[in-house]
C-alpha atoms as a PDB file:
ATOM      1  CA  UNK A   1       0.000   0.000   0.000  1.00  0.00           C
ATOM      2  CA  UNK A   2       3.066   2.289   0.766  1.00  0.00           C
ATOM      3  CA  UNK A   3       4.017   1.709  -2.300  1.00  0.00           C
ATOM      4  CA  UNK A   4       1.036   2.476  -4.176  1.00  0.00           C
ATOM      5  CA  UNK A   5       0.870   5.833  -2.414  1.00  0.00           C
ATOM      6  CA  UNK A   6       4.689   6.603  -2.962  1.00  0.00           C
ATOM      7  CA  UNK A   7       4.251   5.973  -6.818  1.00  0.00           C
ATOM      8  CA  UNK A   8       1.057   8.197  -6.763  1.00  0.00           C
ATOM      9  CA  UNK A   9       2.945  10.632  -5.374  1.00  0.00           C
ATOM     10  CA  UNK A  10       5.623  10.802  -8.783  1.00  0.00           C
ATOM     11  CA  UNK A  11       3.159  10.292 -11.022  1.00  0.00           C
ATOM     12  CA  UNK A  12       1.214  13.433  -9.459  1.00  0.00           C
ATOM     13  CA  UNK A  13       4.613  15.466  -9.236  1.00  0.00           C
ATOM     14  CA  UNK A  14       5.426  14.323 -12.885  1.00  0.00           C
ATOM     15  CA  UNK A  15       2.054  15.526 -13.889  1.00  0.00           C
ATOM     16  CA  UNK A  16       2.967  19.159 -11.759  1.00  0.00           C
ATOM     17  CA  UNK A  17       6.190  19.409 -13.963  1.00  0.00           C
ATOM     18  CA  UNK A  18       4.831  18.308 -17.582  1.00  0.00           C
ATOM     19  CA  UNK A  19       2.371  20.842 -16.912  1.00  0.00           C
ATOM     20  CA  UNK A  20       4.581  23.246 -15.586  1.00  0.00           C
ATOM     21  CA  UNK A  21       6.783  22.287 -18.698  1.00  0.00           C
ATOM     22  CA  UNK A  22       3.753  23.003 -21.082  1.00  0.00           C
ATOM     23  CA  UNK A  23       3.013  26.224 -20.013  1.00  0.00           C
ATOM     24  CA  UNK A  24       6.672  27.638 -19.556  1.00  0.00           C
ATOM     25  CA  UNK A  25       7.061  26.609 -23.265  1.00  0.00           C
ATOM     26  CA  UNK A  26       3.528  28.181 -23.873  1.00  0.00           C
ATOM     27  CA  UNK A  27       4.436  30.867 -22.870  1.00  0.00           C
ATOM     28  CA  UNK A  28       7.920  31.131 -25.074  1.00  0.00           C
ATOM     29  CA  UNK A  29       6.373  30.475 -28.245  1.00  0.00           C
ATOM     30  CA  UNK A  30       3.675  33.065 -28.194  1.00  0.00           C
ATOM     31  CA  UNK A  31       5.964  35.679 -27.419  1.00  0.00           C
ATOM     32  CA  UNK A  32       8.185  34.396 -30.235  1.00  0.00           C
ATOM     33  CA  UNK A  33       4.949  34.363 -32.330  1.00  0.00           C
ATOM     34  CA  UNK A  34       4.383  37.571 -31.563  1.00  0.00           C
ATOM     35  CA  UNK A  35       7.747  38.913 -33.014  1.00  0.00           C
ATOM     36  CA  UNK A  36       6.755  37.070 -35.404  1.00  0.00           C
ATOM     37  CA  UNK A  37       3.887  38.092 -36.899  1.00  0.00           C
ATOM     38  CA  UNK A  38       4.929  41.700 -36.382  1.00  0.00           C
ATOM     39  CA  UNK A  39       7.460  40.938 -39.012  1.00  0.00           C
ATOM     40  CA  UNK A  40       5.064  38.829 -41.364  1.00  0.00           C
ATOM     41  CA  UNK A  41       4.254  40.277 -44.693  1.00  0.00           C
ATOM     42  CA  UNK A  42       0.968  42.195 -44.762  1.00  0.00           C
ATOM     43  CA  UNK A  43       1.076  43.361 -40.562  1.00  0.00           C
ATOM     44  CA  UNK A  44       3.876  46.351 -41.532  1.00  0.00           C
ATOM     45  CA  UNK A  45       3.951  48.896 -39.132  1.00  0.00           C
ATOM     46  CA  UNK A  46       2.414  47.468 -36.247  1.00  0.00           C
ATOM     47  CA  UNK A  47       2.960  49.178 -33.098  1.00  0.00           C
ATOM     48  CA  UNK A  48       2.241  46.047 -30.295  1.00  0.00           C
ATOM     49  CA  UNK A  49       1.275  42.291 -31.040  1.00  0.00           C
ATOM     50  CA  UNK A  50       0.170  39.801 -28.904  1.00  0.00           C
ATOM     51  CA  UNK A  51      -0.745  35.751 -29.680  1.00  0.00           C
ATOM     52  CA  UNK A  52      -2.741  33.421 -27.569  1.00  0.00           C
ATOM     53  CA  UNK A  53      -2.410  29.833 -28.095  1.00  0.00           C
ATOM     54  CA  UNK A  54      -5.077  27.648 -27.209  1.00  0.00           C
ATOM     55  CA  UNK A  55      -5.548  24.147 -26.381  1.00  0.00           C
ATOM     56  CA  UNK A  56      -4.076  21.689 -23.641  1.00  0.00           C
ATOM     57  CA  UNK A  57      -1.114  19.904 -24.378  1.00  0.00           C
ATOM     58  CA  UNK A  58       0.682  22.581 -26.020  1.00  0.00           C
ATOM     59  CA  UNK A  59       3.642  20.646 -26.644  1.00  0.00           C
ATOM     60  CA  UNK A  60       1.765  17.593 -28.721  1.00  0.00           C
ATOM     61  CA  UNK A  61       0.738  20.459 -31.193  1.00  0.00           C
ATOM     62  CA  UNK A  62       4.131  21.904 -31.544  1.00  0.00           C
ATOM     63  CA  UNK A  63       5.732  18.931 -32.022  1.00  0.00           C
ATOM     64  CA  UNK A  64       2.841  18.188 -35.140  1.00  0.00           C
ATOM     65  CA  UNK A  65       3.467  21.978 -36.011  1.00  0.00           C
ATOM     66  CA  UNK A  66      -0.122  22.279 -35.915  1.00  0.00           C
ATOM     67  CA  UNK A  67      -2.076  24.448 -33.505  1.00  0.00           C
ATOM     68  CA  UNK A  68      -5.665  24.311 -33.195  1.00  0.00           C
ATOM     69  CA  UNK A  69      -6.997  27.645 -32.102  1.00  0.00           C
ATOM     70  CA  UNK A  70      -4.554  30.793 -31.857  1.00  0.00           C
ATOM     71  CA  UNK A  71      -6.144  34.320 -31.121  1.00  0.00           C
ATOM     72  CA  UNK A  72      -4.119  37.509 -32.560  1.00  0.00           C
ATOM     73  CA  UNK A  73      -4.280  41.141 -31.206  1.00  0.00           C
ATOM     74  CA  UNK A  74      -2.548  43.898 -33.537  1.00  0.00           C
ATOM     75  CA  UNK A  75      -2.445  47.514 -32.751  1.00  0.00           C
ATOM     76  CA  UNK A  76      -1.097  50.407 -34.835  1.00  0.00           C
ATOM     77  CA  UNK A  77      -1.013  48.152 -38.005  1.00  0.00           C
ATOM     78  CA  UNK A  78      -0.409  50.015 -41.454  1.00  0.00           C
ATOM     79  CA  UNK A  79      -2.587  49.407 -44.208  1.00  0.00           C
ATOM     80  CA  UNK A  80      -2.977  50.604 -47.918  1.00  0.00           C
ATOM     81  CA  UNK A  81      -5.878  52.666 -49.361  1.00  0.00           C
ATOM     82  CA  UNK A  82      -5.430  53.788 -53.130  1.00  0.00           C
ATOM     83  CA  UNK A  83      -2.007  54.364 -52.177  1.00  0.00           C
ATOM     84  CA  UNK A  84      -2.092  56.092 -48.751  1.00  0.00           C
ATOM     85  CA  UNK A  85      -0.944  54.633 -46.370  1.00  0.00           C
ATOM     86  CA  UNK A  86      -3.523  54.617 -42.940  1.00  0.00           C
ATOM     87  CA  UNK A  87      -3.539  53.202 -39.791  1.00  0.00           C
ATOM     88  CA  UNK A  88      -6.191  50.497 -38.173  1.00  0.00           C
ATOM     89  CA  UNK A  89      -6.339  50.839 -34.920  1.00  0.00           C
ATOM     90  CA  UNK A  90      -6.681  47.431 -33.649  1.00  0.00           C
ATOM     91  CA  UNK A  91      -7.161  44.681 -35.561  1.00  0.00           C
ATOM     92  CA  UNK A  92      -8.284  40.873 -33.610  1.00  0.00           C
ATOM     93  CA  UNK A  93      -8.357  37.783 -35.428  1.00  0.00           C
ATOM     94  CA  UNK A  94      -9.132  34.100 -34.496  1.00  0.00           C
ATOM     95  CA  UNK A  95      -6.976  31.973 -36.346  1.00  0.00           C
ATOM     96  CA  UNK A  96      -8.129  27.870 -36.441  1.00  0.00           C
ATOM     97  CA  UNK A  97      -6.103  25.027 -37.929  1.00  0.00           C
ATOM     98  CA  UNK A  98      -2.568  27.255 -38.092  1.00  0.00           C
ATOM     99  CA  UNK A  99      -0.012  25.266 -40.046  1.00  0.00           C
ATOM    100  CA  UNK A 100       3.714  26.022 -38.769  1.00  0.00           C
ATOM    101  CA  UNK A 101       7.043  25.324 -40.987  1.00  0.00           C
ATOM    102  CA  UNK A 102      10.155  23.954 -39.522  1.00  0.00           C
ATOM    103  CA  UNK A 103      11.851  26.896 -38.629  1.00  0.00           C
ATOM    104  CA  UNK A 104       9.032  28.669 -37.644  1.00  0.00           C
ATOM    105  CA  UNK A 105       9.627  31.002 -40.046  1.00  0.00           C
ATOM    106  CA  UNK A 106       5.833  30.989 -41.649  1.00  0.00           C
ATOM    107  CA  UNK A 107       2.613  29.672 -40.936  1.00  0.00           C
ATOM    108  CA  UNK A 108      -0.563  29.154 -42.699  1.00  0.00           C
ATOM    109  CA  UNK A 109      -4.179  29.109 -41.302  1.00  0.00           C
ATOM    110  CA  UNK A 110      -6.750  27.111 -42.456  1.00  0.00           C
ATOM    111  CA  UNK A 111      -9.393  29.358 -41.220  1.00  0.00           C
ATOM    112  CA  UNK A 112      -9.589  33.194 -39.684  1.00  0.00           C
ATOM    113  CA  UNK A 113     -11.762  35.561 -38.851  1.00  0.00           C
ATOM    114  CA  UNK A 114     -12.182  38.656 -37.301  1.00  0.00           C
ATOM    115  CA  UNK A 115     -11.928  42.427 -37.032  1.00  0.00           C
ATOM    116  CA  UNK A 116     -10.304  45.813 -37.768  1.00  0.00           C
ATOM    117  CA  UNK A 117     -10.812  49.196 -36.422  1.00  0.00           C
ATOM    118  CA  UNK A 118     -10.054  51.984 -38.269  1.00  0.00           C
ATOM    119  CA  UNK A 119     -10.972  55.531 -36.681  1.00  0.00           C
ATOM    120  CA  UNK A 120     -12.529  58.991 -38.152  1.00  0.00           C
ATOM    121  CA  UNK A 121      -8.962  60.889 -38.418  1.00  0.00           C
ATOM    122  CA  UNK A 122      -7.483  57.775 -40.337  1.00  0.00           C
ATOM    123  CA  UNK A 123     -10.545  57.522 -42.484  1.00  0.00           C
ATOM    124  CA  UNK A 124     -10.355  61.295 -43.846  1.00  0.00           C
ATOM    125  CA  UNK A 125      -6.777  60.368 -44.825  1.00  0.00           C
ATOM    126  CA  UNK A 126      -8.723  58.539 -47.647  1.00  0.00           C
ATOM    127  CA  UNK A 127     -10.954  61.321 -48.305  1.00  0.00           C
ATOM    128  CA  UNK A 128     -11.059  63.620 -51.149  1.00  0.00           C
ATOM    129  CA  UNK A 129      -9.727  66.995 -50.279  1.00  0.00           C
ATOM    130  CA  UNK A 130     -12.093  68.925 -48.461  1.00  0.00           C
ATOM    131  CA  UNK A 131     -14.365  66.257 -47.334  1.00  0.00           C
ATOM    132  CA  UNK A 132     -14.671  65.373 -43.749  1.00  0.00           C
ATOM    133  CA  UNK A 133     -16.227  62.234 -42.562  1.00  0.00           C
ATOM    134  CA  UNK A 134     -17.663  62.483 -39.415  1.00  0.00           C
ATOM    135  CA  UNK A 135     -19.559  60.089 -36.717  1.00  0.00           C
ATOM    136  CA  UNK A 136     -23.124  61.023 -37.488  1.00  0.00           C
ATOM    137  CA  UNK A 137     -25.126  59.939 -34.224  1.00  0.00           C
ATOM    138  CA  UNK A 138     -26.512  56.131 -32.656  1.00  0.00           C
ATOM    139  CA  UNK A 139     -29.546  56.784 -35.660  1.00  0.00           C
ATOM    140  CA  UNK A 140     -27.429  56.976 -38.584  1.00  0.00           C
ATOM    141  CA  UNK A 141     -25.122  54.767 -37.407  1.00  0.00           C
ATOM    142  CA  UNK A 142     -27.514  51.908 -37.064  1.00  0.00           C
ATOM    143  CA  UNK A 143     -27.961  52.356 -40.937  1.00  0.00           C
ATOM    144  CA  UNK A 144     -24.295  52.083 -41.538  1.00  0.00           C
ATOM    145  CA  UNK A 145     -24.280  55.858 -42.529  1.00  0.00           C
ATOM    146  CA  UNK A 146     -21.859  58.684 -41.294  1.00  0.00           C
ATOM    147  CA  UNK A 147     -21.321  62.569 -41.688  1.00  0.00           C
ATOM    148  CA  UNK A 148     -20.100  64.128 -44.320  1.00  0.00           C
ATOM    149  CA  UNK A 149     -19.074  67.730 -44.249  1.00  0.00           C
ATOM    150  CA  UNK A 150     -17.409  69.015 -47.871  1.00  0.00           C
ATOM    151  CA  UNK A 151     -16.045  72.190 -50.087  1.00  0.00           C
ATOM    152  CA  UNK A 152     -16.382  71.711 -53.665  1.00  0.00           C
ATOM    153  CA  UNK A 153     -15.698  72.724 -56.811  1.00  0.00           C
ATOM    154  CA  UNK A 154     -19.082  73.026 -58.905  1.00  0.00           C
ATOM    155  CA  UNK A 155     -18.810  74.001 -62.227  1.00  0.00           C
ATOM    156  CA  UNK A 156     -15.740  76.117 -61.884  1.00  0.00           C
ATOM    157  CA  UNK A 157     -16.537  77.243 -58.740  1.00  0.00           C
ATOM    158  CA  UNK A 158     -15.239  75.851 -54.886  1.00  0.00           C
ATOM    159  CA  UNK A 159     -18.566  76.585 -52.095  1.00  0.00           C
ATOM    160  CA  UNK A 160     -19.224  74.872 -48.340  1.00  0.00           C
ATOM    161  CA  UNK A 161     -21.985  72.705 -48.684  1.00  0.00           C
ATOM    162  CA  UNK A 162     -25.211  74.206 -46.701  1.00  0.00           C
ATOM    163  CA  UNK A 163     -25.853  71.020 -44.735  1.00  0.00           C
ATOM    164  CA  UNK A 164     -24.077  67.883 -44.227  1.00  0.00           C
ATOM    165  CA  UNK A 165     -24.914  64.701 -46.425  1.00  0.00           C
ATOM    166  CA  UNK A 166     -24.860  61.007 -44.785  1.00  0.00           C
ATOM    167  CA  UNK A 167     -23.395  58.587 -46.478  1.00  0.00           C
ATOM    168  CA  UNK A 168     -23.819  54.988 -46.136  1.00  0.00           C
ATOM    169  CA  UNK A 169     -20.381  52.920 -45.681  1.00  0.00           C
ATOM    170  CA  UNK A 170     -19.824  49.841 -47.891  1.00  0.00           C
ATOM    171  CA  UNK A 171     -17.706  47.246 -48.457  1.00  0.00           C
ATOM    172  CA  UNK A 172     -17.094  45.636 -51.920  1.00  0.00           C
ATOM    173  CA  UNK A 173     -15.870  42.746 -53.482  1.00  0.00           C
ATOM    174  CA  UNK A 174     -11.925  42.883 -53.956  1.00  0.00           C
ATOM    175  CA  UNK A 175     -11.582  44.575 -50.503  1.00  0.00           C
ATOM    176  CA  UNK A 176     -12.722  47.947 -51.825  1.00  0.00           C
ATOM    177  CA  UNK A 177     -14.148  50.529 -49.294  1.00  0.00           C
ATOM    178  CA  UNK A 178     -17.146  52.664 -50.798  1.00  0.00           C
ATOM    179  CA  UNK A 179     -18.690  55.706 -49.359  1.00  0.00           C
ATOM    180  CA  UNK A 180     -21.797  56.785 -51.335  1.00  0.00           C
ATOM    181  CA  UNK A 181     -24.101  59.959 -49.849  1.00  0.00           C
ATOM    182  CA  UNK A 182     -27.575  59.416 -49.844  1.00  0.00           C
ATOM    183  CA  UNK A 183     -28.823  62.701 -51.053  1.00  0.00           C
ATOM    184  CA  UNK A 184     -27.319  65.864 -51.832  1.00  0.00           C
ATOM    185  CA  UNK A 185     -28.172  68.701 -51.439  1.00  0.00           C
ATOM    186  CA  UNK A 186     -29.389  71.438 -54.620  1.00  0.00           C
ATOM    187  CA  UNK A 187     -30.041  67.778 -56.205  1.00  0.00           C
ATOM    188  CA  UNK A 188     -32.597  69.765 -58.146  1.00  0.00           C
ATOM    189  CA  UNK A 189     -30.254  71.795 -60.161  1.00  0.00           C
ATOM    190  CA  UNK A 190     -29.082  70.646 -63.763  1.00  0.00           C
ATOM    191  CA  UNK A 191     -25.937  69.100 -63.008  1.00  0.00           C
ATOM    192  CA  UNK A 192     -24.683  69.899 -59.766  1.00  0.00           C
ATOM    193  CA  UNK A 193     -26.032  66.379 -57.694  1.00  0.00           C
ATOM    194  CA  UNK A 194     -23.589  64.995 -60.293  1.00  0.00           C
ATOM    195  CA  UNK A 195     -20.527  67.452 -59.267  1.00  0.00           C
ATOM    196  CA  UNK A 196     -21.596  67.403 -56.134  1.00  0.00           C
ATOM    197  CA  UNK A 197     -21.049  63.412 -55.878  1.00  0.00           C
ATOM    198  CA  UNK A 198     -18.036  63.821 -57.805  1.00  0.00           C
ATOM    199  CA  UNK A 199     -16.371  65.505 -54.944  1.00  0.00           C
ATOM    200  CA  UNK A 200     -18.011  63.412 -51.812  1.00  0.00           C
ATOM    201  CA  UNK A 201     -18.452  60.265 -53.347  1.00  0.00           C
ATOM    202  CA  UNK A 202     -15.550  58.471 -52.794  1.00  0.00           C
ATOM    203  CA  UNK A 203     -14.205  54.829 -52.688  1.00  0.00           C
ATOM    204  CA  UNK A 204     -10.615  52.825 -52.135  1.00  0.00           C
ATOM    205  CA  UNK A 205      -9.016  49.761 -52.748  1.00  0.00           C
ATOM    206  CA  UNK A 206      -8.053  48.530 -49.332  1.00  0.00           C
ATOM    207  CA  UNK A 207      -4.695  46.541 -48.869  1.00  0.00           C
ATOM    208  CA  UNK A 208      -1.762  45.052 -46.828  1.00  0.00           C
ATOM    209  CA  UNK A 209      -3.830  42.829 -44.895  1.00  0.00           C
ATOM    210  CA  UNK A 210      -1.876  38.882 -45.077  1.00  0.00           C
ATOM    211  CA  UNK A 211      -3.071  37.075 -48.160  1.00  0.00           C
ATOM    212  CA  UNK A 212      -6.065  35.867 -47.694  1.00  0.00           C
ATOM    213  CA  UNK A 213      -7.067  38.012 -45.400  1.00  0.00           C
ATOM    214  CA  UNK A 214     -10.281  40.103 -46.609  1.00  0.00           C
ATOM    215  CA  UNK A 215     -12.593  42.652 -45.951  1.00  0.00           C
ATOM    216  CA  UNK A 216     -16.435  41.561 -45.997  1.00  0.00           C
ATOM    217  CA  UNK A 217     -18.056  43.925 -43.960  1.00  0.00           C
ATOM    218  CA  UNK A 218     -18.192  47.565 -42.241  1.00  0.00           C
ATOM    219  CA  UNK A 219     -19.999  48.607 -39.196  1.00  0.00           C
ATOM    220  CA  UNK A 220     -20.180  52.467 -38.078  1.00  0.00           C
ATOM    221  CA  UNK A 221     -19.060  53.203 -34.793  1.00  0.00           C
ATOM    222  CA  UNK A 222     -18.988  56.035 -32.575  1.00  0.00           C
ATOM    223  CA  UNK A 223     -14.995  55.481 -32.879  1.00  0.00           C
ATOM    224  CA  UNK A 224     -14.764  55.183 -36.389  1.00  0.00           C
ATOM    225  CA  UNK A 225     -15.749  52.075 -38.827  1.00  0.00           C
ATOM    226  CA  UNK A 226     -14.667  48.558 -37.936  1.00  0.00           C
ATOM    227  CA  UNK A 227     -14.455  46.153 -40.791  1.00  0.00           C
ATOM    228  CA  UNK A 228     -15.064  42.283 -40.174  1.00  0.00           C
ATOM    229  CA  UNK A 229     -12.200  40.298 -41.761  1.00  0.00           C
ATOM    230  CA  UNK A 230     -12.141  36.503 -43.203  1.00  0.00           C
ATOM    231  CA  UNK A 231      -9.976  34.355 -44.862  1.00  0.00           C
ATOM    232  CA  UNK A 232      -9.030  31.039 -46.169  1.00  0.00           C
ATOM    233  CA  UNK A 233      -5.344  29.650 -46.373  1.00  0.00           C
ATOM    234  CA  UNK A 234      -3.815  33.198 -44.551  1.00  0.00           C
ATOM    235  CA  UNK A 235      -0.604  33.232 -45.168  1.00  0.00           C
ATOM    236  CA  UNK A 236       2.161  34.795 -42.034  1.00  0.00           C
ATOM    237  CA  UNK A 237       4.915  34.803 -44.279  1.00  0.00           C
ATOM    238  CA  UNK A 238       7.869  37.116 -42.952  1.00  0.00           C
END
């Protein structure tokens, strides 16, 4: 019976240190992942980065260079708009079924999801000059719509438009970002709705997200827009 308790005992201590083991190396890896996706292709410029891996026993999965379920947080990441550069705020993904080469050096995910935040000031980077785009209030927002404050140049001539327009904040297929007002005002007048739009209506092909990685939708905040993100076969290539 001594016996029985004394081998117990090990096989409980063991346990403590495999455990211990796991986590420790846990722990090592995501911080390495973390310097490493800052450095991937696609995540340029980002300020922080932080990786949670999931799923208990870490060390089965890194030995198959397979992890199940790893969560990324980016901050300050730098993305591409029809040439500008601009900044998302904070992007989170959820990365499922991450595929890891021998030295670490990439990895592929067979699944992700997720979102970006990208705030008013970074938006009017994208805007025409002299458009503003503005948070418009919880009822406009709710339709996806936000402010939009201008000077143009009508028919030779650069005025303040009277009122603001709201326009309604759209994502299209091939990651393009599209901003269309709903009405304009002096719509009545030969012409101008069409130079009007010309100057407020505006749209941009959205890049530097990892490939694979896309845009699909856009929700109007109070902070800004945040964009849901998904992907097939992302690729964290550095």
């Amino acid at each position: 019976m001594r016996a029985l308790r004394i081998s117990l005992v090990v096989l409980v201590v063991l346990a403590a240190l495999l455990t211990a083991a796991d986590r420790v190396a846990l722990k090592l890896t995501e911080d390495e992942a973390a310097e490493q996706v800052r450095a991937a292709q696609g995540v340029s410029g980002t300020d922080s980065a932080s990786v949670e891996i999931h799923g208990f026993p870490f060390l089965t999965q890194l030995a198959a260079r397979e992890l199940d379920d790893v969560d990324v947080e980016l901050t300050g990441m730098t993305a591409a708009a029809s040439g500008q550069e601009v900044k998302v705020a904070r992007v989170d993904a959820e990365l499922s079924g991450v595929r890891v080469d021998g030295a670490f050096d990439s990895a592929t995910a067979d699944e992700a999801s997720g979102t970006a935040d990208v705030s008013y000031r970074d938006l009017n980077a994208l805007a025409p000059r002299g458009v503003r785009v503005a948070y418009a209030g919880e009822e406009r927002a709710a339709k996806n719509q936000v402010k939009i404050t201008a000077r143009v140049d009508v028919l030779g001539r650069e005025f303040e438009l009277p009122s603001p327009v709201y326009s309604t904040v759209r994502v299209a297929e091939g990651n393009v970002l599209r901003l269309h007002a709903d009405t304009i005002p002096g719509s009545g007048i030969p012409g101008a709705e069409r130079e009007v739009r010309r100057n407020v209506d505006f749209q941009s092909d959205v890049t530097g997200f990892p490939k694979g990685l896309e845009l699909k939708e856009a929700d109007v905040t109070a902070d800004g827009v945040t964009f849901a993100l998904d992907g097939r076969d992302v690729e964290l290539t550095r």
